[in-house]
Amino acid sequence: MSPLSLELPLALVAALSGALAVTSARRAAWIALALMATAAALLEFRPSDSLSPALLLRLTAIFGATLYALPPGLLAWRALAHDLQPRRLLATLTEHPVVAVSAAAGLVLGAIPLALPIEGSSVLLRGAGVALLLIGLPPLLTSRYVEATARAAVVTLSGALLLRASILGALDLFSSIAIAAGFVALLLIGATVAGQLTKAEEQ
Amino acid sequence: MSDVLTLQALSAIRALSPLLFALLSLLVIPLVKSDLFGKKSDAHVRGGSAAVLLLLASSVAALLAGSGYASTLNVGLITVDPSEPGRLLVTLGGAVFALIVAVGQGRRAGAMGQVALFGLALIDLALAIPIGLAPIVILLVGSASLSALAAGNREDAQRARAVFRDLRTVGVLLTVIVVAELLRSAIPLSATDPAYATTSSLTAGVALTLSLVLLGMIGAFPFHHRLVRIFESLPIVGSLMVGVWIPAALSLIIFNELSLLSSSVSEPIGGAVVAALFITGTVTLLFGGVSALLHDDVGEVLGFLAVGNAGWLALGAAAIILHPSAVGPLLVALPGALVISLFGLWRISIRRHYELTSLQELSGWARRTRALGVVLICAAVSQTAVPVREFFSGGFDIAGQSGSLLITVGALLGAGTLAAAAIRLLLVGLAQESQDVHRTRKGKVLSPAAIWLVAGTILISGVAAGFINIEAAASGLLRPDPVESVPQNSTP
């Protein structure tokens, strides 16, 4: 795999969709989260000839949990096309300049060596990892909204895993299973708790 | 060929017995609650009874299967090798939670039994995997999931917020543990190039990140809010599992990692990690004890007693970094979980009997229900005696290790306030009866339920205090990871 042919676009997609996952609302946020998770998983597991079971497991876990967590009616085509207009997405990013700058800064910071054993590490993977960490950590620590916090947790964890993969390669199978379960738990618990809080506040 | 398959199946059953019982509960509990087995109005009683039997069976099975070579399961690259601490936690936890579910009864007794079964299965599984990322992730994710399961579908904002807090904590700690594993895996490579971070700095980084995960999960100060809210809002089985038992298992894993880390480097671990852990442990002990004395709600008081217990665990982490071969800190985790479980047992009994959670409204309860008085006396005695005894019997001397008189005095004061908080609960029980208590029907002293409660309590406190000496199984370190993580593309 030529780094610039696939890793660069994937790193850019991961950072951009990660930023949208924590700044957008409803449809755009969930779609961006699924896109970010896919790009990050492809960067982490680097499929060449065949798909690894760990990658399939990660993608199944993220997509399955996202489908469960999606509020009803969120995939209506017209509304989806409306919410995903590039103009609207750009407006969302300009409304949150700190997040957009964090994403760009993360990608640039990834180019700086970490003083860890990095000869074999990928600059682009490291950049995407640092970007996702910078994007996800602030809302994970401070957001008052449950679903946004769950999405931020997924973004942050994906960033940490990318950073790890840039130096040590992909996770072993057992750790992959545990991490996939972690992604599922974060999204499902987030959706369940958000529903309970909404109903409790309505009463 | 068939012999090999039979042996493989047997070792799978032995290795995964707690998990198999937990999975079995998904089938058995809904089945016994169905109309086939009796009236719909008694469904929750049947569900609770089935959960109690499954917990006891899981406990006995873990004891019989043990952690010998015949219980090791190899499936491809995955090895599940049950450990002595894991089996001990399941054996004792099964019996303790069976008693709590049986005493608590209630509409969700079956679901609470399932929470306990899955919690113990996760603990056993996590302690059966060689150290690394997976066991800690299993416990963190399991903790958040069980917290949500225990909260149930009730539209209770307070419960939902407690689960939300847990979700945020786990989200942060999962990221921290990935970073810890990254730094730990880089240590063997640090000597190959002077441009890398030094071994000392990487070791200090790993110790710091692991300690953060430990402090966050056990609910040490300033992360205590999570623990207090859990005890205040979740049902007691969920509170104990998420707030005490899973953190106890996690602390065993992290103590083990810290011990290996500390013994693998020639220089002492640098930075302020040890000092920070000593200070955090002491402040947590003091804070937990004083807050437990000042609060009125039984759930909050219990939460702060659990915070105090977390203080001992934080001191244990500091001790094990200084002395990697010390067994004292390893001995604190299990008795601590048992002592807090005794308080939990008291809380659920008293709440079921009086339906009150305020200590002011509960005054005089011990005059009317002496069995509960016995439970609390056992809990208070264990609370006072166990941690200090374990520390000293394990060869750990706070005064000598911390090197600070202030830390020693603070820790002893903290232990004193925790004991005072426990004694206060008992004094409230012996005080003048409140109107609420006076109006409650007097319980029979010699009822089968009361006898079982008292017998179970004495047994638990006997184990916690070390009179029944099976805790030694928890004193051994876990097995290290046989295959060190090697960077994919690193240059030697």
XYZ file of C-alpha atoms in Angstrom, chain B:
492
model
C -9.739 -37.692 17.982
C -12.933 -37.884 20.013
C -10.861 -38.110 23.217
C -9.085 -34.910 22.284
C -12.409 -33.194 21.626
C -13.830 -34.487 24.903
C -10.810 -33.197 26.808
C -11.069 -29.850 25.003
C -14.763 -29.626 25.892
C -14.052 -30.491 29.531
C -11.305 -27.899 29.824
C -13.632 -25.346 28.169
C -16.302 -26.098 30.770
C -13.756 -25.817 33.588
C -12.159 -22.651 32.206
C -15.406 -20.859 31.445
C -17.718 -22.276 34.138
C -18.733 -18.880 35.647
C -19.440 -17.532 32.152
C -21.450 -20.640 31.283
C -23.597 -20.202 34.388
C -24.116 -16.541 33.501
C -25.197 -17.478 29.985
C -27.387 -20.243 31.375
C -29.218 -17.622 33.444
C -30.378 -15.958 30.214
C -32.341 -19.125 29.500
C -33.285 -20.359 32.969
C -34.537 -17.160 34.611
C -37.039 -16.171 31.877
C -38.144 -19.819 31.725
C -38.916 -20.162 35.439
C -40.665 -16.783 35.362
C -43.013 -17.994 32.620
C -46.571 -19.173 33.356
C -45.461 -22.805 32.927
C -43.974 -22.808 36.415
C -46.705 -21.102 38.420
C -48.698 -17.913 38.936
C -47.696 -14.729 37.172
C -47.775 -12.845 40.479
C -45.010 -15.096 41.878
C -42.794 -14.850 38.792
C -40.275 -12.506 40.433
C -39.927 -14.842 43.435
C -39.191 -17.788 41.136
C -36.755 -15.662 39.115
C -34.964 -14.590 42.292
C -34.768 -18.164 43.590
C -33.361 -19.385 40.258
C -30.753 -16.607 40.348
C -29.749 -17.558 43.907
C -29.354 -21.222 42.915
C -27.306 -20.289 39.830
C -25.042 -18.040 41.905
C -24.447 -20.825 44.421
C -23.856 -23.318 41.606
C -21.408 -20.932 39.936
C -19.590 -20.524 43.248
C -19.309 -24.293 43.808
C -18.320 -24.914 40.174
C -15.532 -22.329 40.369
C -14.289 -23.970 43.571
C -14.341 -27.449 42.028
C -12.859 -26.411 38.659
C -10.069 -24.502 40.389
C -7.131 -23.054 38.514
C -5.066 -26.153 37.726
C -3.610 -27.126 34.360
C -6.784 -29.071 33.466
C -8.726 -25.799 33.471
C -6.530 -24.114 30.881
C -8.245 -23.628 27.552
C -6.336 -23.010 24.308
C -8.373 -21.921 21.313
C -6.124 -20.829 18.476
C -4.090 -17.898 19.738
C -6.343 -17.340 22.725
C -5.472 -18.841 26.103
C -7.909 -18.764 29.002
C -5.996 -19.815 32.093
C -8.108 -19.372 35.259
C -6.167 -17.810 38.119
C -6.418 -18.463 41.838
C -7.565 -14.906 42.650
C -10.234 -15.084 39.940
C -11.599 -18.386 41.188
C -11.498 -17.158 44.778
C -13.468 -14.022 43.898
C -16.108 -16.118 42.091
C -16.333 -18.697 44.881
C -16.828 -16.074 47.595
C -18.712 -13.611 45.400
C -21.222 -16.261 44.311
C -22.079 -17.040 47.927
C -22.173 -13.366 48.990
C -24.374 -12.223 46.116
C -26.660 -15.253 46.515
C -27.261 -14.135 50.109
C -27.831 -10.515 49.062
C -30.263 -11.450 46.271
C -32.113 -13.845 48.593
C -32.425 -11.233 51.351
C -33.294 -8.402 48.968
C -35.922 -10.288 46.923
C -38.006 -7.641 45.157
C -39.394 -7.377 41.647
C -35.984 -7.361 39.931
C -34.299 -10.083 42.003
C -33.775 -12.269 38.914
C -32.195 -9.405 36.961
C -29.971 -8.514 39.923
C -28.856 -12.143 40.122
C -27.928 -11.956 36.438
C -25.931 -8.767 37.059
C -23.993 -10.612 39.778
C -23.503 -13.726 37.611
C -22.170 -11.755 34.638
C -20.031 -9.547 36.862
C -18.356 -12.563 38.467
C -17.927 -14.219 35.055
C -16.188 -11.094 33.716
C -13.929 -10.943 36.778
C -12.984 -14.604 36.346
C -12.346 -14.149 32.612
C -10.285 -10.976 33.052
C -8.094 -12.578 35.712
C -7.635 -15.637 33.471
C -5.994 -13.756 30.626
C -2.271 -12.943 30.748
C -1.755 -9.304 31.569
C -2.004 -6.703 28.840
C -4.743 -4.592 27.312
C -7.563 -7.160 27.134
C -8.243 -7.957 30.826
C -8.424 -4.313 31.876
C -10.639 -3.453 28.889
C -12.941 -6.373 29.756
C -13.352 -5.049 33.300
C -13.854 -1.419 32.244
C -16.426 -2.273 29.581
C -18.081 -4.844 31.845
C -18.371 -2.249 34.601
C -20.174 0.263 32.373
C -22.442 -2.406 30.894
C -23.407 -3.869 34.274
C -24.053 -0.404 35.617
C -26.535 0.177 32.759
C -28.097 -3.271 33.276
C -28.488 -2.687 37.009
C -30.133 0.685 36.371
C -32.748 -1.085 34.209
C -35.353 0.629 32.063
C -36.767 2.833 34.803
C -37.148 6.438 33.741
C -35.230 7.613 36.792
C -33.080 10.643 35.998
C -30.789 10.100 38.984
C -30.005 6.519 37.979
C -29.511 7.501 34.348
C -27.074 10.259 35.378
C -25.099 7.792 37.519
C -24.757 5.515 34.481
C -23.808 8.527 32.329
C -21.068 9.416 34.787
C -19.839 5.821 34.622
C -19.896 5.915 30.818
C -17.779 9.073 30.740
C -15.289 7.596 33.231
C -14.962 4.371 31.250
C -14.600 6.308 27.971
C -11.675 8.271 29.401
C -10.058 5.279 31.118
C -10.211 3.111 27.973
C -8.150 5.760 26.187
C -5.721 6.039 29.108
C -5.201 2.274 29.217
C -4.405 2.153 25.481
C -1.774 4.850 26.076
C -0.425 2.895 29.082
C -0.089 -0.229 26.957
C 1.644 1.759 24.227
C 4.211 3.101 26.680
C 4.673 -0.307 28.346
C 5.312 -2.012 25.013
C 7.891 0.647 24.150
C 10.005 0.004 27.280
C 12.003 -2.965 25.899
C 12.888 -0.874 22.848
C 13.951 2.221 24.722
C 17.557 1.118 25.124
C 18.134 0.649 21.396
C 18.493 4.307 20.473
C 19.436 7.343 22.561
C 16.875 9.369 20.612
C 14.055 7.474 22.295
C 12.524 8.239 25.642
C 14.574 6.657 28.427
C 13.536 3.492 30.218
C 13.040 5.470 33.431
C 10.736 8.030 31.848
C 8.681 5.372 30.056
C 8.388 3.355 33.266
C 7.235 6.420 35.166
C 4.728 7.140 32.382
C 3.296 3.615 32.557
C 3.096 3.755 36.369
C 1.312 7.108 36.144
C -1.240 6.015 33.531
C -1.939 2.701 35.267
C -2.365 4.517 38.577
C -4.809 6.926 36.931
C -6.903 4.016 35.677
C -6.809 2.452 39.134
C -7.745 5.662 40.968
C -10.542 6.405 38.474
C -12.075 2.949 38.748
C -11.823 2.406 42.494
C -13.293 5.871 43.143
C -10.376 7.389 45.045
C -10.415 11.131 45.740
C -10.941 13.224 43.526
C -12.786 10.584 41.453
C -15.066 9.670 44.367
C -18.280 11.213 42.945
C -18.788 8.269 40.630
C -18.710 5.789 43.498
C -20.992 7.831 45.760
C -23.597 8.339 43.020
C -23.511 4.623 42.185
C -24.223 3.642 45.791
C -26.854 6.348 46.128
C -28.835 5.478 43.016
C -28.217 1.938 41.742
C -29.635 -1.228 43.340
C -27.230 -2.676 45.906
C -26.157 -5.685 43.792
C -25.189 -3.366 40.927
C -23.522 -0.905 43.320
C -21.405 -3.602 44.933
C -20.449 -5.228 41.645
C -19.584 -1.987 39.831
C -18.285 -0.057 42.827
C -16.384 -2.697 44.782
C -15.961 -6.160 43.234
C -14.882 -5.171 39.699
C -12.515 -2.485 41.103
C -11.069 -5.154 43.452
C -10.329 -7.420 40.469
C -8.941 -4.471 38.504
C -6.702 -3.500 41.399
C -5.271 -7.051 41.505
C -4.408 -6.805 37.789
C -2.912 -3.318 38.103
C -0.963 -4.202 41.275
C 0.456 -7.099 39.310
C 1.404 -4.838 36.378
C 2.976 -2.299 38.740
C 4.894 -5.051 40.527
C 6.290 -6.424 37.253
C 7.075 -2.914 36.065
C 8.838 -1.936 39.239
C 10.858 -5.140 39.436
C 11.936 -4.876 35.793
C 13.880 -1.628 36.277
C 16.942 -1.168 38.434
C 16.231 2.438 39.427
C 13.235 3.411 41.562
C 10.270 4.631 39.532
C 10.728 8.356 39.182
C 8.438 11.327 39.132
C 5.891 12.027 41.801
C 3.871 8.860 41.166
C 4.529 7.155 44.512
C 4.148 10.368 46.520
C 0.922 11.188 44.680
C -0.470 7.729 45.428
C 0.436 7.996 49.121
C -1.187 11.420 49.382
C -4.257 10.331 47.380
C -4.677 7.208 49.498
C -4.444 9.133 52.757
C -6.763 11.932 51.621
C -9.248 9.340 50.304
C -9.261 7.481 53.621
C -9.830 10.709 55.557
C -12.368 12.077 53.098
C -14.333 8.802 52.972
C -14.417 8.491 56.757
C -15.330 12.113 57.527
C -17.979 12.238 54.775
C -19.516 8.956 55.971
C -19.784 10.520 59.445
C -21.443 13.676 58.117
C -24.053 12.200 55.757
C -27.518 10.975 56.656
C -28.610 8.908 53.647
C -27.667 5.240 54.066
C -26.734 4.913 50.374
C -24.397 7.904 50.552
C -22.855 6.677 53.805
C -22.160 3.327 52.171
C -20.709 5.078 49.129
C -18.281 6.992 51.358
C -17.313 3.814 53.229
C -16.485 2.343 49.807
C -14.460 5.498 49.046
C -12.517 4.875 52.263
C -11.838 1.317 51.108
C -10.490 2.800 47.856
C -8.012 4.749 49.990
C -6.446 1.483 51.177
C -6.171 0.303 47.581
C -4.427 3.550 46.552
C -1.958 3.097 49.422
C -1.504 -0.481 48.221
C -0.552 0.735 44.746
C 2.090 3.036 46.257
C 3.388 0.173 48.394
C 3.699 -2.259 45.520
C 5.670 0.224 43.409
C 8.130 0.638 46.287
C 8.260 -3.064 47.150
C 7.233 -5.207 44.170
C 7.301 -8.420 46.195
C 5.105 -7.126 49.072
C 1.963 -9.231 49.536
C 0.145 -6.873 51.914
C -1.472 -4.732 49.207
C -2.675 -7.832 47.335
C -4.371 -9.055 50.498
C -6.433 -5.885 50.958
C -8.583 -6.099 47.808
C -10.682 -9.174 48.619
C -11.400 -8.549 52.331
C -12.214 -4.934 51.433
C -14.827 -6.116 48.917
C -16.271 -8.505 51.491
C -16.495 -5.832 54.201
C -18.338 -3.380 51.939
C -20.595 -6.253 50.822
C -21.521 -6.803 54.472
C -22.585 -3.169 54.712
C -24.527 -3.701 51.477
C -26.239 -6.715 52.978
C -27.177 -4.638 56.008
C -28.493 -1.844 53.808
C -30.692 -4.085 51.681
C -32.040 -5.879 54.763
C -32.860 -2.679 56.569
C -34.382 -1.052 53.522
C -36.581 -4.060 52.880
C -37.731 -4.094 56.484
C -38.256 -0.379 57.132
C -38.326 1.136 53.611
C -36.269 4.061 54.941
C -32.926 5.449 53.817
C -32.434 8.312 56.290
C -30.423 7.531 59.421
C -32.452 10.014 61.473
C -35.671 8.232 60.550
C -34.038 4.848 61.168
C -33.008 5.417 64.776
C -33.737 2.471 67.042
C -33.839 -0.163 64.291
C -31.506 -2.579 66.105
C -33.888 -2.763 69.081
C -36.564 -4.276 66.852
C -34.517 -6.395 64.413
C -31.573 -7.884 66.239
C -30.443 -9.961 63.268
C -29.625 -6.739 61.435
C -27.681 -5.579 64.482
C -25.521 -8.693 64.232
C -24.898 -7.972 60.515
C -23.779 -4.445 61.288
C -21.607 -5.473 64.243
C -19.815 -7.968 61.971
C -19.396 -5.279 59.288
C -18.143 -2.679 61.779
C -15.655 -5.086 63.373
C -14.363 -6.156 59.946
C -14.138 -2.515 58.813
C -12.081 -1.637 61.866
C -9.802 -4.647 61.906
C -9.331 -5.943 58.383
C -7.377 -3.415 56.296
C -4.837 -2.544 58.981
C -4.377 -6.229 59.861
C -3.903 -7.182 56.196
C -1.372 -4.423 55.661
C 0.660 -5.388 58.689
C 0.395 -9.152 58.148
C 1.519 -8.624 54.555
C 4.710 -7.010 55.764
C 3.737 -3.505 54.771
C 4.303 -0.673 57.178
C 2.810 2.651 56.112
C 4.947 4.586 58.549
C 8.112 2.983 57.278
C 7.338 3.050 53.563
C 5.879 6.493 53.053
C 8.680 8.135 54.976
C 6.315 10.831 56.147
C 4.801 11.147 59.577
C 1.975 13.189 58.098
C 0.966 10.356 55.747
C 1.076 7.842 58.596
C -0.977 9.986 60.952
C -3.416 10.836 58.145
C -3.895 7.187 57.166
C -4.462 6.106 60.769
C -6.882 8.995 61.328
C -8.700 8.002 58.138
C -8.987 4.410 59.321
C -10.282 5.733 62.655
C -12.970 7.892 61.049
C -14.106 4.961 58.892
C -14.446 2.825 62.016
C -16.296 5.687 63.766
C -18.705 5.959 60.812
C -19.446 2.236 61.039
C -19.955 2.446 64.818
C -22.249 5.461 64.338
C -24.559 3.302 62.193
C -24.770 0.829 65.058
C -25.358 3.540 67.690
C -28.204 4.921 65.574
C -29.684 1.435 65.700
C -29.476 1.318 69.479
C -30.819 4.857 70.060
C -34.403 5.806 70.952
C -36.825 4.337 68.399
C -38.153 6.784 65.845
C -41.865 6.841 65.066
C -41.260 5.227 61.669
C -39.357 2.343 63.220
C -41.859 1.992 66.058
C -44.710 1.600 63.591
C -42.916 -1.181 61.664
C -43.860 -4.775 62.457
C -41.333 -6.494 64.706
C -39.341 -9.229 62.961
C -39.062 -12.758 64.339
C -35.621 -13.380 65.802
C -35.661 -17.085 65.023
C -37.182 -16.970 61.545
C -35.294 -19.056 58.924
C -34.487 -15.879 56.992
C -32.942 -14.220 60.066
C -30.920 -17.336 60.937
C -29.627 -17.568 57.369
C -28.786 -13.875 57.355
C -26.828 -14.082 60.599
C -25.053 -17.337 59.659
C -24.082 -15.917 56.249
C -22.873 -12.689 57.805
C -20.687 -14.444 60.370
C -19.208 -16.594 57.600
C -18.445 -13.580 55.379
C -16.917 -11.570 58.207
C -14.887 -14.652 59.218
C -13.457 -14.847 55.718
C -12.915 -11.072 55.553
C -11.105 -11.035 58.871
C -8.939 -14.001 57.930
C -10.293 -16.470 60.520
C -11.166 -18.744 57.624
C -7.869 -18.622 55.808
C -8.624 -18.937 52.131
C -7.535 -15.450 51.207
C -3.949 -16.605 50.695
C -4.953 -17.627 47.176
C -5.199 -13.952 46.300
C -1.702 -13.170 47.479
C 0.112 -14.625 44.468
C 0.927 -12.491 41.469
C -0.861 -13.182 38.213
C 0.973 -14.846 35.385
C 2.908 -12.509 33.110
C 2.181 -12.300 29.429
C 4.319 -15.039 27.819
C 4.544 -13.186 24.507
C 5.846 -9.658 24.775
C 4.293 -7.205 22.345
C 6.761 -6.524 19.593
C 6.388 -3.525 17.333
C 5.361 -4.488 13.858
C 7.889 -2.496 11.924
C 10.488 -1.612 14.482
C 14.154 -1.738 13.744
C 16.134 -3.796 16.253
